[in-house]
Coordinates of C-alpha atoms and ligand atoms in Angstrom, one line a residue:
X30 CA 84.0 68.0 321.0
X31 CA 80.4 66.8 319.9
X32 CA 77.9 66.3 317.0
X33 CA 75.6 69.3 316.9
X34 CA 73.0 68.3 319.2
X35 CA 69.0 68.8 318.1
X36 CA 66.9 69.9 321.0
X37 CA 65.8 66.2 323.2
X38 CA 62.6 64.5 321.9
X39 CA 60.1 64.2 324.7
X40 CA 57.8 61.3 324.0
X41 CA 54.1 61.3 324.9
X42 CA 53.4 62.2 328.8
X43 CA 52.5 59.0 331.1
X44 CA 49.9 60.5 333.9
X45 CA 49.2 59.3 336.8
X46 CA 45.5 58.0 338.1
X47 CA 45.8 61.2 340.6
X48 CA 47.5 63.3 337.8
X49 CA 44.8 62.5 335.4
X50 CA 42.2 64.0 337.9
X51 CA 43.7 66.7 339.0
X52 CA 44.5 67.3 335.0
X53 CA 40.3 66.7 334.6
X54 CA 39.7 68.8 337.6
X55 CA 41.0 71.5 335.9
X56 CA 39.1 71.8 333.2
X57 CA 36.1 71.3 335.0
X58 CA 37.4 74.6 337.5
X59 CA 37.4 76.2 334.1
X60 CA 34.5 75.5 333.2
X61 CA 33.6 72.2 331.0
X62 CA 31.4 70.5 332.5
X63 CA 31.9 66.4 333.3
X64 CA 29.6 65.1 330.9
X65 CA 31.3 67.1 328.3
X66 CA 34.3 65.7 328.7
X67 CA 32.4 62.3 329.0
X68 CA 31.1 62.7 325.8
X69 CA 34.5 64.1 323.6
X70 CA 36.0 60.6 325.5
X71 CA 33.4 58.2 324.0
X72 CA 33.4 59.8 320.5
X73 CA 36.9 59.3 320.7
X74 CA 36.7 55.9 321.6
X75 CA 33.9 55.2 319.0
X76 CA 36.2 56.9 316.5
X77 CA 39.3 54.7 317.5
X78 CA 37.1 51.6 317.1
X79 CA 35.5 52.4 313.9
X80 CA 38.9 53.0 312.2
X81 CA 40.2 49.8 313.6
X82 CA 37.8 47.1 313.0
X83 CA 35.4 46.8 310.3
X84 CA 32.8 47.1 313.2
X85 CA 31.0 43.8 313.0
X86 CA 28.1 43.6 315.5
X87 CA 29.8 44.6 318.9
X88 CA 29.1 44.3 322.8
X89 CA 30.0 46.9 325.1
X90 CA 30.3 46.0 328.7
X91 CA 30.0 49.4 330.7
X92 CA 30.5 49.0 335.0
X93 CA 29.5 51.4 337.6
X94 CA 31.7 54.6 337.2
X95 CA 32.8 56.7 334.7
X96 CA 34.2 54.2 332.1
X97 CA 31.1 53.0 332.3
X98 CA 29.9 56.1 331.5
X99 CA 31.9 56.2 328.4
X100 CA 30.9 52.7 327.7
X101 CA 27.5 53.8 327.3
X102 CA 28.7 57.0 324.7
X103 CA 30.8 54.7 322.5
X104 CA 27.4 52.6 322.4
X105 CA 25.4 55.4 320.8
X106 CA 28.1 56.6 318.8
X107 CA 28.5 52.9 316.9
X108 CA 24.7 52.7 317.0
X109 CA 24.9 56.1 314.9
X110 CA 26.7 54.9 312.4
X111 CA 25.0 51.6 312.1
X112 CA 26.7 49.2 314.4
X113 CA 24.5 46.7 315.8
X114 CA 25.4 47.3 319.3
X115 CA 24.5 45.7 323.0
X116 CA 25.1 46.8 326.0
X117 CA 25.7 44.2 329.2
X118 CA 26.3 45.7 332.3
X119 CA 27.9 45.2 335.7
X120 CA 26.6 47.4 337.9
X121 CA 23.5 50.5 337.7
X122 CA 25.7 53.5 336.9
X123 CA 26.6 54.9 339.7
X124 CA 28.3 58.6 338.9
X125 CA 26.1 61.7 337.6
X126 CA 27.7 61.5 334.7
X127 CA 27.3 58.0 333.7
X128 CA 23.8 58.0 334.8
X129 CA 23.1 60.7 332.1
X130 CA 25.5 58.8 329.6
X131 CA 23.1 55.7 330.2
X132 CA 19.7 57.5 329.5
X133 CA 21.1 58.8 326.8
X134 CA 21.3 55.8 325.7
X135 CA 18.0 53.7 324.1
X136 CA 19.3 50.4 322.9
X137 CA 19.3 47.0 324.5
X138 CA 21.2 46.3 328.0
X139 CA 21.4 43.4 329.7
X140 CA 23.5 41.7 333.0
X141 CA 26.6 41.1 331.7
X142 CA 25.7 37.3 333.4
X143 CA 23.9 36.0 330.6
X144 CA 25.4 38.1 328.3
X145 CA 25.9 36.5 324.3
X146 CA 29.1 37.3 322.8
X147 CA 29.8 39.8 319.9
X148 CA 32.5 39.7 317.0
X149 CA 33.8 42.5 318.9
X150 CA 34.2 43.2 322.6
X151 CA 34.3 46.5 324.0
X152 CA 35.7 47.0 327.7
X153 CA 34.3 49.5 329.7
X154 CA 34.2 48.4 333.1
X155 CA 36.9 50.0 335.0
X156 CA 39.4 52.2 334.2
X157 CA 41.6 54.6 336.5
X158 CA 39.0 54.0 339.3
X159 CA 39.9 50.5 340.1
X160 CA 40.7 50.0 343.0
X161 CA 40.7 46.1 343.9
X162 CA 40.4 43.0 342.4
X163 CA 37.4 41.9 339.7
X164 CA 35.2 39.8 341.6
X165 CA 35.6 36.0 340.5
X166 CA 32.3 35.8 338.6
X167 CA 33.0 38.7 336.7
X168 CA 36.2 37.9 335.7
X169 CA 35.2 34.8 334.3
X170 CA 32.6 36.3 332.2
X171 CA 35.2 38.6 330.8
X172 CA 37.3 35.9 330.1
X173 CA 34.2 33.9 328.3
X174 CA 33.2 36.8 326.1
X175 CA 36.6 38.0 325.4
X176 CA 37.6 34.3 324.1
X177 CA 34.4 34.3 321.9
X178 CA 35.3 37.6 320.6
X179 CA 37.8 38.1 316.9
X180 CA 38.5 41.9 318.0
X181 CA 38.8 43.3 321.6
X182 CA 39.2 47.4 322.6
X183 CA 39.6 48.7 326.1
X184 CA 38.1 52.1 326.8
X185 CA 41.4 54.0 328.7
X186 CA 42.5 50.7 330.3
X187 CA 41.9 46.9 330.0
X188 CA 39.5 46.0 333.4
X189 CA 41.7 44.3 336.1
X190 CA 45.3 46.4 335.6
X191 CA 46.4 48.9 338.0
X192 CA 46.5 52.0 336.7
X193 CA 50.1 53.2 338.6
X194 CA 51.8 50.4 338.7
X195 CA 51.1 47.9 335.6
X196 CA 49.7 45.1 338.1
X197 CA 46.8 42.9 337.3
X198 CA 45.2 42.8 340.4
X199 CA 43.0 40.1 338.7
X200 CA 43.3 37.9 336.1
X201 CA 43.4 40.3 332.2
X202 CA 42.5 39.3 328.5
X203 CA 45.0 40.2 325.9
X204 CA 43.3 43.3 324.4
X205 CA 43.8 44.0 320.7
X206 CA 43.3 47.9 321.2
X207 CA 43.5 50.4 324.1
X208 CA 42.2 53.7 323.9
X209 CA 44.0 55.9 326.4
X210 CA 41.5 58.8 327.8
X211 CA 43.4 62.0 327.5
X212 CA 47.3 60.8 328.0
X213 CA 49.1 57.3 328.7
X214 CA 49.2 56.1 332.0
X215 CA 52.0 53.8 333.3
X216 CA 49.9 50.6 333.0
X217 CA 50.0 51.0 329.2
X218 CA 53.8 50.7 329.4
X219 CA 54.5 48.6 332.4
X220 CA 54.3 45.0 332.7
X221 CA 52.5 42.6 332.6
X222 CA 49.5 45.6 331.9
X223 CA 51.3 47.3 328.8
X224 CA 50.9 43.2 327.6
X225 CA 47.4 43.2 327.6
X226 CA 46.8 46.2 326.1
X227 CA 47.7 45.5 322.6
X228 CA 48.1 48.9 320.7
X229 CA 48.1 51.5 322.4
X230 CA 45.8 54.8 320.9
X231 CA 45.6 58.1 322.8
X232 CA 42.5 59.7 322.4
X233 CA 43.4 63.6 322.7
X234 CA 40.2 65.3 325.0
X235 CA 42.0 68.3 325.6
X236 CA 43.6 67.4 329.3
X237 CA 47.1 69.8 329.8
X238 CA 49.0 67.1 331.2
X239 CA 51.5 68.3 334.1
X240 CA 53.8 64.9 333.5
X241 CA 57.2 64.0 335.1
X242 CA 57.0 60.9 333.0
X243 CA 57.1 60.5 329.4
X244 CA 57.5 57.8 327.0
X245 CA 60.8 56.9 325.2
X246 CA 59.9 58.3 322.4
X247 CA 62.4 58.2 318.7
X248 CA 65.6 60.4 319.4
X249 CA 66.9 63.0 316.8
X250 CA 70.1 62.0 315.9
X251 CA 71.9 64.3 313.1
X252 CA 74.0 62.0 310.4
X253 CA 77.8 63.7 310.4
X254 CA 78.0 66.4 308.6
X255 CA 81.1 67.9 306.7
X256 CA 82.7 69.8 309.9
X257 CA 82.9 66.3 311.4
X258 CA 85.9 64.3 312.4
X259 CA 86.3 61.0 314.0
X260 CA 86.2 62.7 317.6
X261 CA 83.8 64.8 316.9
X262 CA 81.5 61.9 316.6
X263 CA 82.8 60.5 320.4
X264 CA 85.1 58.9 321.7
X265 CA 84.1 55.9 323.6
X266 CA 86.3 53.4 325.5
X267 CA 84.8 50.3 327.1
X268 CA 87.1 48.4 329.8
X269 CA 87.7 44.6 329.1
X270 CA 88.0 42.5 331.6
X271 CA 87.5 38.3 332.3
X272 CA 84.8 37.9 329.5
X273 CA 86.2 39.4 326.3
X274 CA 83.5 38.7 324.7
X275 CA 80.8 40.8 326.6
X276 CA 83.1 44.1 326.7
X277 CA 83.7 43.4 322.4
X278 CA 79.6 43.0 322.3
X279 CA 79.6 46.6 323.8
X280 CA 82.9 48.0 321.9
X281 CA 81.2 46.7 318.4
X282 CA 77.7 48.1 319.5
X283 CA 79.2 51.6 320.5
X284 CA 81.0 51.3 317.0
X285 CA 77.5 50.5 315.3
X286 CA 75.8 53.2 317.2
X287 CA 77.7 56.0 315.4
X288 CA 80.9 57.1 318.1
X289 CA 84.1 57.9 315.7
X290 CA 86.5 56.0 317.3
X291 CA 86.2 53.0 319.8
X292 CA 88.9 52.0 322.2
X293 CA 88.7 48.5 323.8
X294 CA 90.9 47.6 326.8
X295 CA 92.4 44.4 328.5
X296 CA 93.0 41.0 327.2
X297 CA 91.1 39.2 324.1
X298 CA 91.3 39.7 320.4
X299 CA 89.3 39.8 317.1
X300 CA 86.9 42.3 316.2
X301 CA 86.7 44.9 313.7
X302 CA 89.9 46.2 312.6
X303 CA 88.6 49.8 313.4
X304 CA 88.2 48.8 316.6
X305 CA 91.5 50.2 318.6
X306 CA 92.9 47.9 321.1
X307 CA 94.7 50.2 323.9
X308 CA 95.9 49.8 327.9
X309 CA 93.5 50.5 329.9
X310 CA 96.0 53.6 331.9
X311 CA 96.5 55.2 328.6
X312 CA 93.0 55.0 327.6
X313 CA 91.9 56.4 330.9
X314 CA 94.0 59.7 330.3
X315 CA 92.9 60.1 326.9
X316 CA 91.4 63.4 327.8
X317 CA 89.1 63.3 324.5
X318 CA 87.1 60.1 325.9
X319 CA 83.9 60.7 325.7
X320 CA 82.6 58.1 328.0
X321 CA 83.7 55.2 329.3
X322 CA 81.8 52.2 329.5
X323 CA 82.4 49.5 332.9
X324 CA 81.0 46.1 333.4
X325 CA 80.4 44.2 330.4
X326 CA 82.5 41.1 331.1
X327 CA 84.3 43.0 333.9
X328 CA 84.6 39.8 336.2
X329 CA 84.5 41.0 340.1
X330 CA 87.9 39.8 341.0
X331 CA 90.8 42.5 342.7
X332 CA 91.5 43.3 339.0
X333 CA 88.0 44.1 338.2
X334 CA 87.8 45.8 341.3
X335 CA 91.0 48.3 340.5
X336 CA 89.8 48.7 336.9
X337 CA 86.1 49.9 338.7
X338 CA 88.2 52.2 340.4
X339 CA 90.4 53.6 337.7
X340 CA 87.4 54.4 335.2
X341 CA 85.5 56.0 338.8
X342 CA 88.5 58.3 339.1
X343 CA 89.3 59.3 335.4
X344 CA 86.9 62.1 335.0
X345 CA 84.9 60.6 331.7
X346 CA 81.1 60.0 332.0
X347 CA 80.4 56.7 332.9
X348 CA 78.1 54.0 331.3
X349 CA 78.3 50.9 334.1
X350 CA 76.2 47.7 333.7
X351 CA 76.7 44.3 334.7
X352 CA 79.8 43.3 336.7
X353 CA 80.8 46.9 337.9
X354 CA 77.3 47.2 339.2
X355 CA 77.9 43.9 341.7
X356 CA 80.9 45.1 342.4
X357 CA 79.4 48.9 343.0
X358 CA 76.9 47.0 344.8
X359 CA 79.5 45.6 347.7
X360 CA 81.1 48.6 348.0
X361 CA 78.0 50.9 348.8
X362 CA 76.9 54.3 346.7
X363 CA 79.3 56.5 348.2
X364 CA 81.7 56.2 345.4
X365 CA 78.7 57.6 342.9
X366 CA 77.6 60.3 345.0
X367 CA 81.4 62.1 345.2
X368 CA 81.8 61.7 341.0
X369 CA 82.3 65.1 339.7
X370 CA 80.8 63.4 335.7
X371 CA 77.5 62.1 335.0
X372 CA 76.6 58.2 334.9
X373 CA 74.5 55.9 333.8
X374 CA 73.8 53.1 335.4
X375 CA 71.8 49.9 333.6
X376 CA 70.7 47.2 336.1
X377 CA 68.5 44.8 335.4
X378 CA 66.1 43.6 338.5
X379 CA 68.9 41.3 340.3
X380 CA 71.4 43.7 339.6
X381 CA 68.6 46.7 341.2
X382 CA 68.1 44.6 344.3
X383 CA 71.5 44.3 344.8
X384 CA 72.4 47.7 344.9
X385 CA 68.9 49.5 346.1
X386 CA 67.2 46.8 348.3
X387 CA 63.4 47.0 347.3
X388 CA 62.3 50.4 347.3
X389 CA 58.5 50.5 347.9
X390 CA 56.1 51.4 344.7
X391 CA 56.3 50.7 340.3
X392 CA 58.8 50.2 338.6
X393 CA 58.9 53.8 337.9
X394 CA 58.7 55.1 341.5
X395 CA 61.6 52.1 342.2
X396 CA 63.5 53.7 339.4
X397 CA 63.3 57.1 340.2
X398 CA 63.9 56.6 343.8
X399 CA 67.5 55.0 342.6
X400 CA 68.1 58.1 340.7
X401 CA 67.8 60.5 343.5
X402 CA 69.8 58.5 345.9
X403 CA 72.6 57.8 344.1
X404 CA 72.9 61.1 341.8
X405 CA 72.9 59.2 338.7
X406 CA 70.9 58.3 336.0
X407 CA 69.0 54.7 336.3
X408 CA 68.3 52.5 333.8
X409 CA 65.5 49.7 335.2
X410 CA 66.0 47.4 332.4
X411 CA 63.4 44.4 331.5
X412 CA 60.5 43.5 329.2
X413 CA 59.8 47.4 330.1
X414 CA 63.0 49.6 330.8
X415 CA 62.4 53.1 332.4
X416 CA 65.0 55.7 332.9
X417 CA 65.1 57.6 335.7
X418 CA 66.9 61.0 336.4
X419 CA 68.1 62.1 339.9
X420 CA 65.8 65.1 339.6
X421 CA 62.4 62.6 339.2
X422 CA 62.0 62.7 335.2
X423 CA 61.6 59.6 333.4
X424 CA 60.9 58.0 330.6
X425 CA 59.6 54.3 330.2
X426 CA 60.3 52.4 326.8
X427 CA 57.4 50.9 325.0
X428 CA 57.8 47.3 325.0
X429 CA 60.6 45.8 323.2
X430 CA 60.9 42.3 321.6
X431 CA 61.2 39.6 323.6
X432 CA 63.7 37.9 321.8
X433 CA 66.0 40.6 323.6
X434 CA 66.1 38.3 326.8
X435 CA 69.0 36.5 325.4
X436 CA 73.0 36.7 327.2
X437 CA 74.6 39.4 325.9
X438 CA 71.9 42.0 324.6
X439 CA 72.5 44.3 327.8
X440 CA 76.0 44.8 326.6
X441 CA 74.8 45.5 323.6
X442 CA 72.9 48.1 325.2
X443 CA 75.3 49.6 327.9
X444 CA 77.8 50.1 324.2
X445 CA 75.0 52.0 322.8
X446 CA 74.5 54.2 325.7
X447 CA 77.9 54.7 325.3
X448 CA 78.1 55.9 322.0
X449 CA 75.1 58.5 323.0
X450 CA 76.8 60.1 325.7
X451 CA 80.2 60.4 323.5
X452 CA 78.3 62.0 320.7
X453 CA 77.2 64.7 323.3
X454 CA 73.6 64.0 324.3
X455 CA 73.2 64.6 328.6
X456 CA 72.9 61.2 329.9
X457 CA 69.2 61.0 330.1
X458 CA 68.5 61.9 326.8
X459 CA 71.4 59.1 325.6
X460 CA 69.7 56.5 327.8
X461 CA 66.5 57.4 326.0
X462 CA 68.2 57.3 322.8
X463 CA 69.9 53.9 323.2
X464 CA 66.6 52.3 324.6
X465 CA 64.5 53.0 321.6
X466 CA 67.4 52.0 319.1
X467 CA 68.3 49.2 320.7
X468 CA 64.6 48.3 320.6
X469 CA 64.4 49.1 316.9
X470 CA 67.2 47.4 316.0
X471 CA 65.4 44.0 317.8
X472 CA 62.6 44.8 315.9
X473 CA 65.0 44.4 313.1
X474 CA 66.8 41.7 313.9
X475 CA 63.4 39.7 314.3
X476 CA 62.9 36.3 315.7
X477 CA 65.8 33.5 317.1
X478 CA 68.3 37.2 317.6
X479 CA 71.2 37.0 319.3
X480 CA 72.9 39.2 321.0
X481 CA 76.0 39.7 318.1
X482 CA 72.8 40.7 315.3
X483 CA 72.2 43.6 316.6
X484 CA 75.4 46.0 316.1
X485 CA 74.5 44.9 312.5
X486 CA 71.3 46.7 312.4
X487 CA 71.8 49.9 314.1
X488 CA 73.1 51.5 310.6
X489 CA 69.0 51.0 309.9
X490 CA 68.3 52.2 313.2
X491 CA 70.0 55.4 312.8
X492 CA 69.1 56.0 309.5
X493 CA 65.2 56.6 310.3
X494 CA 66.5 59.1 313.5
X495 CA 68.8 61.3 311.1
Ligands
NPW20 N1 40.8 60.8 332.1 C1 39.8 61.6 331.7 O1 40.0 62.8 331.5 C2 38.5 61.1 331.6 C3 38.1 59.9 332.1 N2 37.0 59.3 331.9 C4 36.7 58.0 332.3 O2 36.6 57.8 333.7 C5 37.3 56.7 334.1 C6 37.5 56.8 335.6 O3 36.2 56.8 336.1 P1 36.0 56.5 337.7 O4 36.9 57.3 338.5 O5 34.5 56.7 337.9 O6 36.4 55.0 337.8 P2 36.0 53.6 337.1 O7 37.3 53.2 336.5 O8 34.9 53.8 336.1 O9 35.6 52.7 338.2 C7 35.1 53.2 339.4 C8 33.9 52.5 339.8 O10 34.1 51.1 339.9 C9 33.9 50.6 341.2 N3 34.9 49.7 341.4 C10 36.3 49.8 341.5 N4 36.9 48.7 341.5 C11 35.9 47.7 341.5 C12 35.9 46.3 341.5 N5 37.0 45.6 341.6 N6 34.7 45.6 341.4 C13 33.6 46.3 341.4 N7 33.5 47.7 341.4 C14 34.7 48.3 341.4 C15 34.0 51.8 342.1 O11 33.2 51.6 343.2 P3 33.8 51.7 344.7 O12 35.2 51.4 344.7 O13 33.5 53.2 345.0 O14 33.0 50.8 345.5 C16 33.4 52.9 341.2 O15 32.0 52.8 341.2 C17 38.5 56.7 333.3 O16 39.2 55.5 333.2 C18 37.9 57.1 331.9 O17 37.4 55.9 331.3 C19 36.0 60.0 331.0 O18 34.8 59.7 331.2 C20 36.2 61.5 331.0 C21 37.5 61.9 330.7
ADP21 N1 61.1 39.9 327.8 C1 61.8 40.9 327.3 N2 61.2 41.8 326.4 C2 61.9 42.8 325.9 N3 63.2 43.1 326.3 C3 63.8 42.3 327.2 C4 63.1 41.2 327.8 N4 64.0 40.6 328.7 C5 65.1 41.4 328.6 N5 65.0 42.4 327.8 C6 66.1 43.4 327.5 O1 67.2 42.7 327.1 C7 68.4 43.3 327.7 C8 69.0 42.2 328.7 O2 70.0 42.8 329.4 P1 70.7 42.1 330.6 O3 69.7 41.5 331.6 O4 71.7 43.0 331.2 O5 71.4 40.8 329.9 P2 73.0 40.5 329.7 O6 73.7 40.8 330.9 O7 73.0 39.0 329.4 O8 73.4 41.3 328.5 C9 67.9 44.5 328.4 O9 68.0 45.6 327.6 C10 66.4 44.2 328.7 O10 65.6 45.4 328.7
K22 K1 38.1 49.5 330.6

């Protein structure tokens, strides 16, 4: 029993610094040659720029490699069109195609040392290729022209971030735009990068992205229709436990989120009067649950304990966040790996350590090694949250408001996920789901939130996904 599901929505492809050149190597094997591609990813850029500031006299710093390269396109592009441009340099080119980029190009060029500033900065020192930190003189003369400037763009990525893993690997001005060559890469979504970048662009230069990563992107979610019935929509039962008051922040947001009929277990009161209060053995073997949801306010006494066990055993998919992650955590992953249903489970980084040590790599690679060891589907929650799948998908969020880090909005989330999986999405598509409204409804919620606004604006949320 389930909502008519619409096919998933797969959000924009996140490549790689090794997928985007094998993804460029490609069309080079078939035949387009380097500076072609060079030149498509400057006009871009230069299109991007010219649509997003009023172009006020502008300084392009181009470095020794290919972003360079485009550096020096975007240059004569403006310069087409009437920009006062100047170019300031780190670094000779040093690539065949960014020499040729460079002689195309007849305007001034100077050491980025002594360098003036412009109205508007344009970044095109390092991209994918970086492979270590900014020296400490050209850092600071980032910093100095990027503070001078009103408008800042990076070409594909702001100079200093690492590509894979969202590092800064020295110290990053807060870009106003990023134009992503070809596809996203993680550093556009993972912090602290996907902070620096400001908006984020892609600039389409034909690459056929190969990803196992994509971004959360909006889920389709159909409104009821006329065949509906309460249980149709999902059933969802969240266990209770020594904090009421987490497990009703998750009972109210799977209410919110659309499931038909929302059982809350164990001790506490108030609530919505929709909200059905049952025992927890006779909600258990309520065999039109559609997913139980374990943790919120669970407390990790023997009772919590049992309860973890009784909701393992019952045969519903399983949402568990919070306390039933510690207490998965002390009893190892065994109990996950012999479940015959799907779960989901939503740490945040103490909870991840807990239960997965400190797997080498991103956030992603963290995330998706999780997955595969434990057969079920990760949710690496933060200021970014990426979902991982056992089989090495995911999906990384775009950056949510801050306001969410406040007590209470991870229950908020673990009900929505909840309500996902009971209206019959496969758990990695819910997860996605739940991520983006729970994002949307922050956005809606605005500044000084707490965790009990957002349930309230989920009705808003779902509207725009019907
Ligand atoms: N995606 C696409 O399809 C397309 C991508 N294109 C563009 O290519 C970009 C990637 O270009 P890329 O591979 O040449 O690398 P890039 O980022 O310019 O830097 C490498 C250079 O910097 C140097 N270097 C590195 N770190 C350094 C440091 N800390 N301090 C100083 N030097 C440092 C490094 O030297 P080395 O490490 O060898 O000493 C090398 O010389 C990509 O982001 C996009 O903009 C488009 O043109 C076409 C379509
Ligand atoms: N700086 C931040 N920016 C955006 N979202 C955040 C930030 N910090 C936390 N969040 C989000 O807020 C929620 C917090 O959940 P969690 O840590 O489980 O808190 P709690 O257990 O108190 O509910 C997660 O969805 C997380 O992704
Ligand atoms: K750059």
């Amino acid at each position: 029993m389930s909502l008519p599901t619409s096919e998933p929505v797969i959000g924009r492809p996140i490549l790689t610094a090794a997928e985007t050149r094998a993804a460029e190597e490609a069309i080079f094997a078939a035949g387009t040659p380097v500076i072609d591609l060079m030149e498509k990813a400057g006009a871009a850029v230069a299109e991007a720029a010219w649509r997003f500031a009023a172009m006020p006299p502008t300084l392009i710093l181009c470095g020794p490699g290919n972003n360079g390269g485009d550096g020096y396109v975007v240059a004569r592009h403006l310069a087409e069109r009437g920009v006062h441009v100047r170019v300031a340099t780190a670094g000779e080119p040093r690539t065949e195609a960014a020499k040729v980029m460079r002689a195309r190009w007849d305007g001034p060029v100077e050491p980025i040392a002594g360098a003036r500033p412009a109205p508007l900065l344009i970044d095109g020192l390092f991209g994918t290729g970086l492979a270590r930190a900014l020296d400490d003189e050209l850092v600071h003369h980032v910093a100095r022209l990027a503070v001078a400037a009103k408008l800042r763009i990076a070409i594909d990525l702001p100079s200093g971030v690492e590509t894979d893993s969202g590092a800064l690997l020295s110290a990053v001005p807060h870009f106003d735009l990023t134009v992503a060559l070809g596809a996203l890469k993680p550093a556009h979504l993972l912090q602290p990068a996907a902070s620096r970048c400001g908006r984020v662009a892609v600039a389409d230069i034909g690459l056929a992205a190969h990803a196992k990563a994509w971004e959360v992107a909006r889920p389709h979610l159909a409104a009821p229709g006329a065949a509906d019935h309460k249980y149709t929509r999902g059933l969802v039962t969240v266990i209770g436990g020594a904090m009421p008051g987490a497990s009703l922040l998750a009972a109210m947001a799977a209410q919110r989120a659309g499931a038909g009929y929302v059982v809350l277990t164990g001790e506490g009161s108030g609530g919505p009067h929709a909200l059905v209060r049952r025992d927890e053995a006779e909600a258990l073997a309520d065999t039109r649950t559609g997913a139980v949801v374990i943790g919120p306010g669970l407390g990790r006494d023997a009772g919590a304990r049992r309860r973890l066990r009784a909701a393992l055993g019952a045969g519903h998919p399983l949402v568990i966040d919070a306390d039933g992650l510690a207490l998965l955590a002390d009893g190892g992953l065994s109990h996950l790996r012999r479940l015959a249903v799907p779960a989901v489970l939503t740490p945040h980084e103490g909870e991840f350590r807990r239960l997965f040590g400190e797997p080498a790599g991103s956030k992603i690679d963290r995330a998706r090694d999780a997955a595969a060891r434990s057969g079920a589907v990760v949710v690496l929650k933060g200021a970014d949250s990426v979902v991982a799948h056992p089989d090495g998908r995911v999906a990384v969020a775009a950056a949510a408001p801050a306001w969410l880090a406040s007590a209470g909005t991870g229950d908020v989330l673990a009900g929505i996920m909840g309500a996902m999986i009971a209206r019959g999405l496969d758990p990695f598509t819910a997860a996605q789901a739940a991520l983006w409204l729970h994002g949307d409804a922050a956005e809606r919620a605005g500044a000084g939130l707490i965790a009990d606004d957002l349930p309230a604006h989920l009705a808003a949320s779902l509207a725009v996904c019907a």
